[in-house]
């Protein structure tokens, strides 16, 4: 096996390339051409069992005796191996899921390496334990121990960084991992196996087993798993949460979103429309934190609708490997049809479609949808309440900022949001009123050093930053009778 092989017909279990026990494999289809890009091994429940056993054995073996410094050294080598593959990995992901290469090179290419380096530095710099005076005499040693075997289940929209957001802190904490990536982007997942081998990660510490929902369900409920980390839809997250709740198993859930962008009276509209592709339509709209609901003051409403429509209409659509492309194809025919169904629902509801709404004539093959804007959208409508996961924006007027905040919070989700204002202090004050795990003022970005995650139907727990390391540890207090 090498990094240039289009097919990945073996699973990565216990540090080795292992054929699926039942010979399972699945086609990975290129989003822009609708042709088979390659074939990837597909795990059965028996393969999942083998991967969990390998992870448990590694946890109780050499990896369990590694110091934080030794783990950090491995993570640094892992980061270097990922960085060396960054350009090829980015291009592979763009072919799998349609992400424009200008975005993919940073998030799928170099982003994962940065996460591994960050967590290596974090554990290298910290003390392994705290010694606290006891209120009753003596002292208590508080240790941070790895939670154990982690089941990491990741989606297709940002396959590399969303996996790294779990792998890097889990390995830094001393855990072992079974990674189940989405079938749509199974090929790129094995880049982590290549990097693990190059970095000298002990056998069984990382296992990679792409599979379908049955494989994922088997992994979540497996008696050998100590923690689950999942990114995906809210519906799937609820099902996983129910299983973990019954098993009293720790779980991190990063789920859906339907975030609002509040433009204030003094907002710089040109700055917003310039940032709009990165904030509201990033990755062709296939982004959980995208600000897809635009809330505009009624006094500037017509101006906002015109500017947003013009900006969206001008976005270049085409080959995701072309650096000039801003809107590529969606990941699959099913996803394209789902998005088109929402557009049809918006038309049927009588909302004003100002641009887009069809399959581009310039792209006869591939799962493309024109970026679409609906104006005059009632915030209670499906178009404004349900996560579309495609290049569809809604614009809704508001009267006064109290109403703007109420509209932004009138959602079952609470993952992200943006505030656009000339007064940063005012933006911070408004952000404090938004029911959301994250908010951006005059832009939006994930910071490796700060926690990311949502509230309400957007999930449980946080990833990134020091807060992203904590879920992979469990504190142990050891009381000592003498000072």
PDB file of N, CA, C and O in Angstrom, residues 54-126:
ATOM      1  N   UNK A  54      -7.820  -4.865  19.213  1.00  0.00           N
ATOM      2  CA  UNK A  54      -6.476  -4.335  18.978  1.00  0.00           C
ATOM      3  C   UNK A  54      -6.249  -3.052  19.775  1.00  0.00           C
ATOM      4  O   UNK A  54      -5.181  -2.840  20.355  1.00  0.00           O
ATOM      5  N   UNK A  55      -7.259  -2.186  19.806  1.00  0.00           N
ATOM      6  CA  UNK A  55      -7.136  -0.939  20.559  1.00  0.00           C
ATOM      7  C   UNK A  55      -7.001  -1.210  22.053  1.00  0.00           C
ATOM      8  O   UNK A  55      -6.206  -0.566  22.749  1.00  0.00           O
ATOM      9  N   UNK A  56      -7.764  -2.163  22.577  1.00  0.00           N
ATOM     10  CA  UNK A  56      -7.686  -2.502  24.004  1.00  0.00           C
ATOM     11  C   UNK A  56      -6.316  -3.087  24.336  1.00  0.00           C
ATOM     12  O   UNK A  56      -5.710  -2.757  25.372  1.00  0.00           O
ATOM     13  N   UNK A  57      -5.813  -3.951  23.479  1.00  0.00           N
ATOM     14  CA  UNK A  57      -4.497  -4.560  23.709  1.00  0.00           C
ATOM     15  C   UNK A  57      -3.405  -3.500  23.710  1.00  0.00           C
ATOM     16  O   UNK A  57      -2.493  -3.527  24.546  1.00  0.00           O
ATOM     17  N   UNK A  58      -3.490  -2.547  22.782  1.00  0.00           N
ATOM     18  CA  UNK A  58      -2.495  -1.481  22.717  1.00  0.00           C
ATOM     19  C   UNK A  58      -2.567  -0.576  23.940  1.00  0.00           C
ATOM     20  O   UNK A  58      -1.543  -0.110  24.448  1.00  0.00           O
ATOM     21  N   UNK A  59      -3.786  -0.319  24.413  1.00  0.00           N
ATOM     22  CA  UNK A  59      -3.951   0.532  25.591  1.00  0.00           C
ATOM     23  C   UNK A  59      -3.283  -0.095  26.806  1.00  0.00           C
ATOM     24  O   UNK A  59      -2.670   0.601  27.625  1.00  0.00           O
ATOM     25  N   UNK A  60      -3.400  -1.415  26.918  1.00  0.00           N
ATOM     26  CA  UNK A  60      -2.827  -2.113  28.056  1.00  0.00           C
ATOM     27  C   UNK A  60      -1.373  -2.514  27.826  1.00  0.00           C
ATOM     28  O   UNK A  60      -0.728  -3.065  28.728  1.00  0.00           O
ATOM     29  N   UNK A  61      -0.870  -2.230  26.623  1.00  0.00           N
ATOM     30  CA  UNK A  61       0.497  -2.588  26.278  1.00  0.00           C
ATOM     31  C   UNK A  61       1.444  -1.409  26.316  1.00  0.00           C
ATOM     32  O   UNK A  61       1.328  -0.538  27.188  1.00  0.00           O
ATOM     33  N   UNK A  62       2.350  -1.332  25.335  1.00  0.00           N
ATOM     34  CA  UNK A  62       3.385  -0.286  25.368  1.00  0.00           C
ATOM     35  C   UNK A  62       2.842   1.141  25.413  1.00  0.00           C
ATOM     36  O   UNK A  62       3.381   1.992  26.112  1.00  0.00           O
ATOM     37  N   UNK A  63       1.761   1.406  24.657  1.00  0.00           N
ATOM     38  CA  UNK A  63       1.240   2.780  24.611  1.00  0.00           C
ATOM     39  C   UNK A  63       0.832   3.270  25.996  1.00  0.00           C
ATOM     40  O   UNK A  63       1.022   4.443  26.335  1.00  0.00           O
ATOM     41  N   UNK A  64       0.318   2.371  26.810  1.00  0.00           N
ATOM     42  CA  UNK A  64      -0.095   2.751  28.152  1.00  0.00           C
ATOM     43  C   UNK A  64       1.062   3.162  29.041  1.00  0.00           C
ATOM     44  O   UNK A  64       0.857   3.849  30.056  1.00  0.00           O
ATOM     45  N   UNK A  65       2.281   2.761  28.681  1.00  0.00           N
ATOM     46  CA  UNK A  65       3.452   3.108  29.495  1.00  0.00           C
ATOM     47  C   UNK A  65       4.198   4.324  28.951  1.00  0.00           C
ATOM     48  O   UNK A  65       5.160   4.783  29.572  1.00  0.00           O
ATOM     49  N   UNK A  66       3.758   4.871  27.803  1.00  0.00           N
ATOM     50  CA  UNK A  66       4.423   6.041  27.236  1.00  0.00           C
ATOM     51  C   UNK A  66       4.194   7.253  28.149  1.00  0.00           C
ATOM     52  O   UNK A  66       3.093   7.481  28.648  1.00  0.00           O
ATOM     53  N   UNK A  67       5.232   8.046  28.321  1.00  0.00           N
ATOM     54  CA  UNK A  67       5.090   9.306  29.036  1.00  0.00           C
ATOM     55  C   UNK A  67       4.457  10.340  28.120  1.00  0.00           C
ATOM     56  O   UNK A  67       4.364  10.149  26.900  1.00  0.00           O
ATOM     57  N   UNK A  68       4.017  11.449  28.699  1.00  0.00           N
ATOM     58  CA  UNK A  68       3.455  12.527  27.880  1.00  0.00           C
ATOM     59  C   UNK A  68       4.481  13.017  26.865  1.00  0.00           C
ATOM     60  O   UNK A  68       4.131  13.325  25.718  1.00  0.00           O
ATOM     61  N   UNK A  69       5.717  13.098  27.265  1.00  0.00           N
ATOM     62  CA  UNK A  69       6.778  13.540  26.355  1.00  0.00           C
ATOM     63  C   UNK A  69       6.930  12.576  25.187  1.00  0.00           C
ATOM     64  O   UNK A  69       7.077  12.997  24.027  1.00  0.00           O
ATOM     65  N   UNK A  70       6.880  11.284  25.463  1.00  0.00           N
ATOM     66  CA  UNK A  70       6.995  10.289  24.392  1.00  0.00           C
ATOM     67  C   UNK A  70       5.800  10.366  23.447  1.00  0.00           C
ATOM     68  O   UNK A  70       5.956  10.263  22.226  1.00  0.00           O
ATOM     69  N   UNK A  71       4.605  10.535  24.012  1.00  0.00           N
ATOM     70  CA  UNK A  71       3.425  10.663  23.148  1.00  0.00           C
ATOM     71  C   UNK A  71       3.530  11.922  22.285  1.00  0.00           C
ATOM     72  O   UNK A  71       3.189  11.904  21.099  1.00  0.00           O
ATOM     73  N   UNK A  72       3.990  13.005  22.875  1.00  0.00           N
ATOM     74  CA  UNK A  72       4.143  14.251  22.117  1.00  0.00           C
ATOM     75  C   UNK A  72       5.137  14.082  20.973  1.00  0.00           C
ATOM     76  O   UNK A  72       4.916  14.612  19.875  1.00  0.00           O
ATOM     77  N   UNK A  73       6.193  13.353  21.195  1.00  0.00           N
ATOM     78  CA  UNK A  73       7.166  13.118  20.129  1.00  0.00           C
ATOM     79  C   UNK A  73       6.530  12.353  18.968  1.00  0.00           C
ATOM     80  O   UNK A  73       6.763  12.667  17.791  1.00  0.00           O
ATOM     81  N   UNK A  74       5.703  11.349  19.288  1.00  0.00           N
ATOM     82  CA  UNK A  74       5.006  10.593  18.245  1.00  0.00           C
ATOM     83  C   UNK A  74       4.049  11.505  17.486  1.00  0.00           C
ATOM     84  O   UNK A  74       3.975  11.471  16.249  1.00  0.00           O
ATOM     85  N   UNK A  75       3.322  12.353  18.211  1.00  0.00           N
ATOM     86  CA  UNK A  75       2.378  13.268  17.560  1.00  0.00           C
ATOM     87  C   UNK A  75       3.089  14.260  16.658  1.00  0.00           C
ATOM     88  O   UNK A  75       2.578  14.603  15.585  1.00  0.00           O
ATOM     89  N   UNK A  76       4.263  14.704  17.054  1.00  0.00           N
ATOM     90  CA  UNK A  76       5.024  15.610  16.191  1.00  0.00           C
ATOM     91  C   UNK A  76       5.436  14.913  14.898  1.00  0.00           C
ATOM     92  O   UNK A  76       5.384  15.505  13.810  1.00  0.00           O
ATOM     93  N   UNK A  77       5.847  13.659  15.012  1.00  0.00           N
ATOM     94  CA  UNK A  77       6.193  12.906  13.798  1.00  0.00           C
ATOM     95  C   UNK A  77       4.948  12.658  12.947  1.00  0.00           C
ATOM     96  O   UNK A  77       5.002  12.696  11.709  1.00  0.00           O
ATOM     97  N   UNK A  78       3.831  12.397  13.601  1.00  0.00           N
ATOM     98  CA  UNK A  78       2.554  12.216  12.902  1.00  0.00           C
ATOM     99  C   UNK A  78       2.212  13.487  12.135  1.00  0.00           C
ATOM    100  O   UNK A  78       1.817  13.446  10.960  1.00  0.00           O
ATOM    101  N   UNK A  79       2.369  14.637  12.779  1.00  0.00           N
ATOM    102  CA  UNK A  79       2.082  15.913  12.129  1.00  0.00           C
ATOM    103  C   UNK A  79       2.972  16.122  10.907  1.00  0.00           C
ATOM    104  O   UNK A  79       2.500  16.571   9.854  1.00  0.00           O
ATOM    105  N   UNK A  80       4.240  15.795  11.030  1.00  0.00           N
ATOM    106  CA  UNK A  80       5.163  15.958   9.896  1.00  0.00           C
ATOM    107  C   UNK A  80       4.763  15.054   8.732  1.00  0.00           C
ATOM    108  O   UNK A  80       4.837  15.463   7.556  1.00  0.00           O
ATOM    109  N   UNK A  81       4.317  13.839   9.050  1.00  0.00           N
ATOM    110  CA  UNK A  81       3.896  12.916   7.991  1.00  0.00           C
ATOM    111  C   UNK A  81       2.639  13.419   7.292  1.00  0.00           C
ATOM    112  O   UNK A  81       2.513  13.310   6.063  1.00  0.00           O
ATOM    113  N   UNK A  82       1.700  13.975   8.041  1.00  0.00           N
ATOM    114  CA  UNK A  82       0.489  14.542   7.432  1.00  0.00           C
ATOM    115  C   UNK A  82       0.831  15.760   6.576  1.00  0.00           C
ATOM    116  O   UNK A  82       0.290  15.934   5.482  1.00  0.00           O
ATOM    117  N   UNK A  83       1.709  16.598   7.080  1.00  0.00           N
ATOM    118  CA  UNK A  83       2.089  17.808   6.348  1.00  0.00           C
ATOM    119  C   UNK A  83       2.748  17.466   5.028  1.00  0.00           C
ATOM    120  O   UNK A  83       2.521  18.124   4.009  1.00  0.00           O
ATOM    121  N   UNK A  84       3.568  16.419   5.010  1.00  0.00           N
ATOM    122  CA  UNK A  84       4.240  16.008   3.769  1.00  0.00           C
ATOM    123  C   UNK A  84       3.244  15.543   2.718  1.00  0.00           C
ATOM    124  O   UNK A  84       3.527  15.605   1.515  1.00  0.00           O
ATOM    125  N   UNK A  85       2.066  15.107   3.153  1.00  0.00           N
ATOM    126  CA  UNK A  85       1.039  14.608   2.241  1.00  0.00           C
ATOM    127  C   UNK A  85      -0.057  15.636   1.982  1.00  0.00           C
ATOM    128  O   UNK A  85      -1.063  15.340   1.337  1.00  0.00           O
ATOM    129  N   UNK A  86       0.087  16.832   2.494  1.00  0.00           N
ATOM    130  CA  UNK A  86      -1.013  17.796   2.544  1.00  0.00           C
ATOM    131  C   UNK A  86      -1.635  18.080   1.184  1.00  0.00           C
ATOM    132  O   UNK A  86      -2.861  18.064   1.034  1.00  0.00           O
ATOM    133  N   UNK A  87      -0.833  18.365   0.185  1.00  0.00           N
ATOM    134  CA  UNK A  87      -1.387  18.745  -1.116  1.00  0.00           C
ATOM    135  C   UNK A  87      -2.127  17.577  -1.760  1.00  0.00           C
ATOM    136  O   UNK A  87      -3.218  17.756  -2.321  1.00  0.00           O
ATOM    137  N   UNK A  88      -1.549  16.396  -1.686  1.00  0.00           N
ATOM    138  CA  UNK A  88      -2.203  15.224  -2.277  1.00  0.00           C
ATOM    139  C   UNK A  88      -3.486  14.889  -1.530  1.00  0.00           C
ATOM    140  O   UNK A  88      -4.508  14.539  -2.150  1.00  0.00           O
ATOM    141  N   UNK A  89      -3.458  14.999  -0.205  1.00  0.00           N
ATOM    142  CA  UNK A  89      -4.658  14.716   0.588  1.00  0.00           C
ATOM    143  C   UNK A  89      -5.768  15.699   0.255  1.00  0.00           C
ATOM    144  O   UNK A  89      -6.938  15.320   0.097  1.00  0.00           O
ATOM    145  N   UNK A  90      -5.421  16.981   0.162  1.00  0.00           N
ATOM    146  CA  UNK A  90      -6.418  18.007  -0.145  1.00  0.00           C
ATOM    147  C   UNK A  90      -7.083  17.742  -1.487  1.00  0.00           C
ATOM    148  O   UNK A  90      -8.309  17.867  -1.626  1.00  0.00           O
ATOM    149  N   UNK A  91      -6.297  17.381  -2.485  1.00  0.00           N
ATOM    150  CA  UNK A  91      -6.858  17.107  -3.805  1.00  0.00           C
ATOM    151  C   UNK A  91      -7.759  15.875  -3.779  1.00  0.00           C
ATOM    152  O   UNK A  91      -8.825  15.853  -4.415  1.00  0.00           O
ATOM    153  N   UNK A  92      -7.368  14.864  -3.026  1.00  0.00           N
ATOM    154  CA  UNK A  92      -8.179  13.650  -2.933  1.00  0.00           C
ATOM    155  C   UNK A  92      -9.537  13.963  -2.311  1.00  0.00           C
ATOM    156  O   UNK A  92     -10.579  13.532  -2.814  1.00  0.00           O
ATOM    157  N   UNK A  93      -9.536  14.740  -1.217  1.00  0.00           N
ATOM    158  CA  UNK A  93     -10.804  15.083  -0.577  1.00  0.00           C
ATOM    159  C   UNK A  93     -11.679  15.910  -1.512  1.00  0.00           C
ATOM    160  O   UNK A  93     -12.899  15.693  -1.588  1.00  0.00           O
ATOM    161  N   UNK A  94     -11.090  16.847  -2.236  1.00  0.00           N
ATOM    162  CA  UNK A  94     -11.872  17.657  -3.176  1.00  0.00           C
ATOM    163  C   UNK A  94     -12.533  16.790  -4.235  1.00  0.00           C
ATOM    164  O   UNK A  94     -13.666  17.064  -4.653  1.00  0.00           O
ATOM    165  N   UNK A  95     -11.846  15.758  -4.659  1.00  0.00           N
ATOM    166  CA  UNK A  95     -12.443  14.852  -5.635  1.00  0.00           C
ATOM    167  C   UNK A  95     -13.548  14.008  -4.999  1.00  0.00           C
ATOM    168  O   UNK A  95     -14.568  13.727  -5.627  1.00  0.00           O
ATOM    169  N   UNK A  96     -13.366  13.628  -3.746  1.00  0.00           N
ATOM    170  CA  UNK A  96     -14.375  12.813  -3.069  1.00  0.00           C
ATOM    171  C   UNK A  96     -15.661  13.590  -2.794  1.00  0.00           C
ATOM    172  O   UNK A  96     -16.764  13.096  -3.060  1.00  0.00           O
ATOM    173  N   UNK A  97     -15.533  14.797  -2.201  1.00  0.00           N
ATOM    174  CA  UNK A  97     -16.746  15.472  -1.716  1.00  0.00           C
ATOM    175  C   UNK A  97     -17.054  16.806  -2.373  1.00  0.00           C
ATOM    176  O   UNK A  97     -18.046  17.445  -2.029  1.00  0.00           O
ATOM    177  N   UNK A  98     -16.222  17.249  -3.326  1.00  0.00           N
ATOM    178  CA  UNK A  98     -16.525  18.471  -4.062  1.00  0.00           C
ATOM    179  C   UNK A  98     -16.029  19.756  -3.435  1.00  0.00           C
ATOM    180  O   UNK A  98     -16.288  20.852  -3.958  1.00  0.00           O
ATOM    181  N   UNK A  99     -15.317  19.694  -2.331  1.00  0.00           N
ATOM    182  CA  UNK A  99     -14.823  20.899  -1.680  1.00  0.00           C
ATOM    183  C   UNK A  99     -13.849  21.647  -2.589  1.00  0.00           C
ATOM    184  O   UNK A  99     -12.906  21.053  -3.118  1.00  0.00           O
ATOM    185  N   UNK A 100     -14.040  22.957  -2.782  1.00  0.00           N
ATOM    186  CA  UNK A 100     -13.081  23.720  -3.585  1.00  0.00           C
ATOM    187  C   UNK A 100     -11.672  23.581  -3.031  1.00  0.00           C
ATOM    188  O   UNK A 100     -11.449  23.658  -1.820  1.00  0.00           O
ATOM    189  N   UNK A 101     -10.714  23.383  -3.914  1.00  0.00           N
ATOM    190  CA  UNK A 101      -9.340  23.111  -3.505  1.00  0.00           C
ATOM    191  C   UNK A 101      -8.744  24.277  -2.731  1.00  0.00           C
ATOM    192  O   UNK A 101      -7.896  24.075  -1.851  1.00  0.00           O
ATOM    193  N   UNK A 102      -9.196  25.498  -3.007  1.00  0.00           N
ATOM    194  CA  UNK A 102      -8.670  26.655  -2.275  1.00  0.00           C
ATOM    195  C   UNK A 102      -8.967  26.554  -0.786  1.00  0.00           C
ATOM    196  O   UNK A 102      -8.207  27.061   0.047  1.00  0.00           O
ATOM    197  N   UNK A 103     -10.055  25.898  -0.430  1.00  0.00           N
ATOM    198  CA  UNK A 103     -10.387  25.639   0.971  1.00  0.00           C
ATOM    199  C   UNK A 103      -9.756  24.343   1.447  1.00  0.00           C
ATOM    200  O   UNK A 103      -9.208  24.264   2.553  1.00  0.00           O
ATOM    201  N   UNK A 104      -9.799  23.326   0.623  1.00  0.00           N
ATOM    202  CA  UNK A 104      -9.343  22.001   1.021  1.00  0.00           C
ATOM    203  C   UNK A 104      -7.869  21.981   1.381  1.00  0.00           C
ATOM    204  O   UNK A 104      -7.450  21.254   2.296  1.00  0.00           O
ATOM    205  N   UNK A 105      -7.065  22.780   0.709  1.00  0.00           N
ATOM    206  CA  UNK A 105      -5.625  22.754   0.972  1.00  0.00           C
ATOM    207  C   UNK A 105      -5.320  23.170   2.403  1.00  0.00           C
ATOM    208  O   UNK A 105      -4.391  22.655   3.019  1.00  0.00           O
ATOM    209  N   UNK A 106      -6.119  24.075   2.941  1.00  0.00           N
ATOM    210  CA  UNK A 106      -5.869  24.504   4.321  1.00  0.00           C
ATOM    211  C   UNK A 106      -6.532  23.578   5.327  1.00  0.00           C
ATOM    212  O   UNK A 106      -5.896  23.156   6.303  1.00  0.00           O
ATOM    213  N   UNK A 107      -7.807  23.237   5.113  1.00  0.00           N
ATOM    214  CA  UNK A 107      -8.519  22.480   6.144  1.00  0.00           C
ATOM    215  C   UNK A 107      -8.242  20.975   6.088  1.00  0.00           C
ATOM    216  O   UNK A 107      -8.095  20.325   7.130  1.00  0.00           O
ATOM    217  N   UNK A 108      -8.170  20.403   4.890  1.00  0.00           N
ATOM    218  CA  UNK A 108      -7.881  18.978   4.773  1.00  0.00           C
ATOM    219  C   UNK A 108      -6.400  18.687   4.617  1.00  0.00           C
ATOM    220  O   UNK A 108      -5.940  17.600   4.971  1.00  0.00           O
ATOM    221  N   UNK A 109      -5.667  19.668   4.086  1.00  0.00           N
ATOM    222  CA  UNK A 109      -4.245  19.470   3.866  1.00  0.00           C
ATOM    223  C   UNK A 109      -3.412  19.752   5.102  1.00  0.00           C
ATOM    224  O   UNK A 109      -2.885  18.837   5.744  1.00  0.00           O
ATOM    225  N   UNK A 110      -3.313  21.022   5.449  1.00  0.00           N
ATOM    226  CA  UNK A 110      -2.417  21.422   6.533  1.00  0.00           C
ATOM    227  C   UNK A 110      -3.092  21.496   7.903  1.00  0.00           C
ATOM    228  O   UNK A 110      -2.409  21.450   8.930  1.00  0.00           O
ATOM    229  N   UNK A 111      -4.407  21.612   7.939  1.00  0.00           N
ATOM    230  CA  UNK A 111      -5.107  21.733   9.217  1.00  0.00           C
ATOM    231  C   UNK A 111      -4.871  20.573  10.169  1.00  0.00           C
ATOM    232  O   UNK A 111      -4.565  20.787  11.357  1.00  0.00           O
ATOM    233  N   UNK A 112      -5.020  19.319   9.724  1.00  0.00           N
ATOM    234  CA  UNK A 112      -4.800  18.199  10.635  1.00  0.00           C
ATOM    235  C   UNK A 112      -3.390  18.168  11.225  1.00  0.00           C
ATOM    236  O   UNK A 112      -3.227  17.873  12.411  1.00  0.00           O
ATOM    237  N   UNK A 113      -2.399  18.487  10.425  1.00  0.00           N
ATOM    238  CA  UNK A 113      -1.027  18.519  10.944  1.00  0.00           C
ATOM    239  C   UNK A 113      -0.902  19.555  12.053  1.00  0.00           C
ATOM    240  O   UNK A 113      -0.246  19.322  13.076  1.00  0.00           O
ATOM    241  N   UNK A 114      -1.544  20.707  11.860  1.00  0.00           N
ATOM    242  CA  UNK A 114      -1.497  21.749  12.888  1.00  0.00           C
ATOM    243  C   UNK A 114      -2.142  21.279  14.182  1.00  0.00           C
ATOM    244  O   UNK A 114      -1.669  21.604  15.282  1.00  0.00           O
ATOM    245  N   UNK A 115      -3.215  20.498  14.078  1.00  0.00           N
ATOM    246  CA  UNK A 115      -3.871  20.001  15.288  1.00  0.00           C
ATOM    247  C   UNK A 115      -2.986  19.023  16.044  1.00  0.00           C
ATOM    248  O   UNK A 115      -2.903  19.065  17.283  1.00  0.00           O
ATOM    249  N   UNK A 116      -2.327  18.138  15.331  1.00  0.00           N
ATOM    250  CA  UNK A 116      -1.431  17.194  15.996  1.00  0.00           C
ATOM    251  C   UNK A 116      -0.290  17.933  16.676  1.00  0.00           C
ATOM    252  O   UNK A 116       0.093  17.600  17.814  1.00  0.00           O
ATOM    253  N   UNK A 117       0.258  18.943  16.015  1.00  0.00           N
ATOM    254  CA  UNK A 117       1.339  19.731  16.620  1.00  0.00           C
ATOM    255  C   UNK A 117       0.839  20.475  17.855  1.00  0.00           C
ATOM    256  O   UNK A 117       1.541  20.564  18.873  1.00  0.00           O
ATOM    257  N   UNK A 118      -0.368  21.029  17.767  1.00  0.00           N
ATOM    258  CA  UNK A 118      -0.924  21.789  18.880  1.00  0.00           C
ATOM    259  C   UNK A 118      -1.062  20.912  20.122  1.00  0.00           C
ATOM    260  O   UNK A 118      -0.640  21.298  21.230  1.00  0.00           O
ATOM    261  N   UNK A 119      -1.652  19.728  19.959  1.00  0.00           N
ATOM    262  CA  UNK A 119      -1.869  18.876  21.126  1.00  0.00           C
ATOM    263  C   UNK A 119      -0.566  18.254  21.629  1.00  0.00           C
ATOM    264  O   UNK A 119      -0.422  17.991  22.838  1.00  0.00           O
ATOM    265  N   UNK A 120       0.403  18.059  20.752  1.00  0.00           N
ATOM    266  CA  UNK A 120       1.721  17.617  21.213  1.00  0.00           C
ATOM    267  C   UNK A 120       2.321  18.672  22.136  1.00  0.00           C
ATOM    268  O   UNK A 120       2.841  18.355  23.213  1.00  0.00           O
ATOM    269  N   UNK A 121       2.240  19.933  21.729  1.00  0.00           N
ATOM    270  CA  UNK A 121       2.764  21.006  22.559  1.00  0.00           C
ATOM    271  C   UNK A 121       2.009  21.160  23.863  1.00  0.00           C
ATOM    272  O   UNK A 121       2.599  21.452  24.911  1.00  0.00           O
ATOM    273  N   UNK A 122       0.703  20.928  23.812  1.00  0.00           N
ATOM    274  CA  UNK A 122      -0.125  21.104  25.001  1.00  0.00           C
ATOM    275  C   UNK A 122       0.254  20.091  26.089  1.00  0.00           C
ATOM    276  O   UNK A 122       0.441  20.457  27.262  1.00  0.00           O
ATOM    277  N   UNK A 123       0.369  18.815  25.715  1.00  0.00           N
ATOM    278  CA  UNK A 123       0.669  17.811  26.747  1.00  0.00           C
ATOM    279  C   UNK A 123       2.132  17.854  27.158  1.00  0.00           C
ATOM    280  O   UNK A 123       2.466  17.500  28.295  1.00  0.00           O
ATOM    281  N   UNK A 124       2.983  18.319  26.265  1.00  0.00           N
ATOM    282  CA  UNK A 124       4.399  18.418  26.616  1.00  0.00           C
ATOM    283  C   UNK A 124       4.636  19.504  27.675  1.00  0.00           C
ATOM    284  O   UNK A 124       5.522  19.383  28.526  1.00  0.00           O
ATOM    285  N   UNK A 125       3.809  20.545  27.632  1.00  0.00           N
ATOM    286  CA  UNK A 125       4.035  21.697  28.504  1.00  0.00           C
ATOM    287  C   UNK A 125       3.356  21.574  29.870  1.00  0.00           C
ATOM    288  O   UNK A 125       3.699  22.322  30.789  1.00  0.00           O
ATOM    289  N   UNK A 126       2.419  20.661  30.010  1.00  0.00           N
ATOM    290  CA  UNK A 126       1.640  20.615  31.247  1.00  0.00           C
ATOM    291  C   UNK A 126       2.233  19.666  32.270  1.00  0.00           C
ATOM    292  O   UNK A 126       3.044  18.794  31.954  1.00  0.00           O
TER     293      UNK A 126
END
